Amino acid sequence: MKCRGSFRRAGAGSGRKTKAMGSERRHNDNVYYDRHGKLHHRRRIRSEYRHHHHHHHHRKAWKRVLLIVCAVLLLCGCSVFAAWRVLDAVGRKNLYKSAEGQAPTLAEESTQEQTAAQESQKVWKDGWVRYQDKVYEYNDQILTFLMMGIDDLNYVQKKSDGQSGGQADSLFLLVMNPDTKKISVVAINRNTMTEIDVYDQNGDFDHTGTGQICLAHGYGDGMEESCEREEKAVSNLFYSLPISGYVAINMGAVPMINDAVGGVTVPRMTYKDGTIEYGKDQTLMGEEAYRFVQNRSLTEFDSAGFRLEKQKIYLKALMTKMLTSVKENPASIVNLYQAISPYMVTDVDVSEVTYLAGQMGEYSLDLDTIYSLQGETKMGDQGFEEFYYDEDALYEMMLQVFYREVPEDEYQ
């Protein structure tokens, strides 16, 4: 009994002491008792140091991660910028190299004024042209691009014979003048009568004859071959004008291009008895754009001329929106270039597109005046319309668009 009581007292005392120590521990975390019951004070400074050191270690780790991420992003940015600059430089070199040493042949046109000028001037350079008491020289810094709209709604594909390349229903020259920082547009009537190369169904050359300029593209495979033959016909028409590049787009791409800029606003236009009437503005979307630029009446005389006027108005509105988009985001033209590529044949590569996109921000569109060939439309012997251009007017337009005036002190 004594032992049991002693056990109980010991147990009771131990319990009370444990409870007291637990209570003390709950009320004061700064002290604790060891297993012998001795009171100790906690070293908070050491604990706080461990806490601080732990967070400091994490901050250093995050700093290292952040620095690595920033370095990778910087390297990526530098790589993209470097790639852009390389493409830009290569594109510029290629574009100017393609026309290096070439010039129109206006100076070779034999006129009394031209001959008298060469004999009377103390200084005279090859390629200079004298016209109405002024001297002009070809601006070899100009970049000229031939834009073709091909009468085909499908993706481009190589044709099996030499006469199914498709007609170039719309023809425009885009002229980038670095002196004025303006882009001029020259519209070419599809029925312009000029020299074109004719090929047979096997693709073999037959002869060179006079025909509508739009047919030159048809004598080919619908791909690069057709484009090169159309380019040759246009260049010859403009006195062997150097052309920096061509872009042929099947008309099936028009809705895609139109909608990519959010639609194009143009006036309603009707044509009757040789007169064009203008109505209220309309914003074209999708197939409406295609119908506007392509449709023409087959019963109205010179309906091709009316369609050209519609195309000029549409191109002006489209290019205005596109130029604004490119100025805000130069990469947008590259994106559009890639999107319409299934409908397109061009000899302008990505590096050249990159260079042109970078230049667009510095240029303005000279669309108040879209140049056109002056002349007269007649009905041909085979029942097709034929447009005969005014040679004097073409000569003057060449001087105005592609040449620059030479200061008097350089030749007198």
Phi, psi and omega in degrees: 000317178299320180293317180296318179295318177302322179295321180292319180295319178297316180296321180293316179297319179297321181294318180297318182295318179297320179296318180297317180294321179295321178297317180297322181293324180288326183274339183217100181283357181278348181232162175203162179251139175275186185288348176265001179086010181274137182279135178229150174261136179285148180264089184295331181298319180294318180297315180296325179297315179298319179298314180295317181296323179298313180289325178298321179297318180293321178298319179296321179296315179295325177298317180297316178299316180297319178296320179296315179299315180298320180296318179296315179298320180295317179296319177297316179298317179296322180295315179297315180297316180297318179297319178298316181294322178295312178300320179300312182293316179296318180299315179299314181299315181295317182296316182282332179292327183297333182246013184297130177078003180258153179200152175299164186259027180300324182294339181274349178291120184280112175227153180298321181295319181294316181295317179296323181295315181296326182281332186269336185274143177289323180239129179213129182253148176300136179096346177289149180231130176254128181212123179050054175066017175233153181247137182233154172227150180293135178274097185282001175269354178288142172248127183239130181237136178265121178254126182237132172255116188262137183287073181202132183267351188264174171299152177292141177205151183289131180272154187278338180238176187268013182227018184238030182288343182093143182277147177272090185287338175228136182223125179221146170254127173257122188244115179261113182255109182290341179288315182263349184057041179234149174253116179261155180236132176243119180267138182240123177297129183299336183265012179301126181276121181204176180284130175225153176274133182251135180236154178274181184295337178278356181087011179270141180297134179252301179193171172253124182220181180264129180198175177298135186296334180295338184285340183301323179291329180294332178276075181177191187266005182080001181241222183300323181301313179297317181297318181295325179286325175291318179300319179297317181296318180292316179300316179295322178299322181263046174056049179058042180296129174294131179245123187285335180182163178231154174222118176249124183237125175295140187299344178296343180274350184304312179301321180295314179296317181301312184285338180295335179258010177085021181093157183234130182263124180220161176281153172290138185226134175232156186225126178206132178054041176078009182240135178261129176247138183250136179246204182289158179292151176218145177258115184277137176226142174057231184296338178301322181295317179299314181297324181295315186275343187251323186291142173208158179280134178271356181256337180277132179291139180062034176293337176294324177294322177295318179296323178298321178296320177296318180295323178296315180294317180295315181298321179299313181292319181296313183292328177299316179290321180294319181295320177299317180295319181291323178296323179284324182213096182303333181289345183296326180289327176293319178297317179294320178305315181287325183292322184264004184304328178297338180262003195236145169235127182208154173255011176268113184272181185297322180295322179288322175297320178299315179297314181296321179298320179292331181279333187305326182296338181268351185255154172240153180274125177270071186259000175296329177232106171265117184289142178223152173290133176269144180170203186221139177264133179231159176272125183282172182296332182266011176085014177248148181289143180228130181255122180252116186277156177275115185295321179296319180294322178295318179300315180294321179294323177301315179295322184289322187265318190252354182242165173229150183285136178272129179301143183302324184291352179271343181231358179252000000 
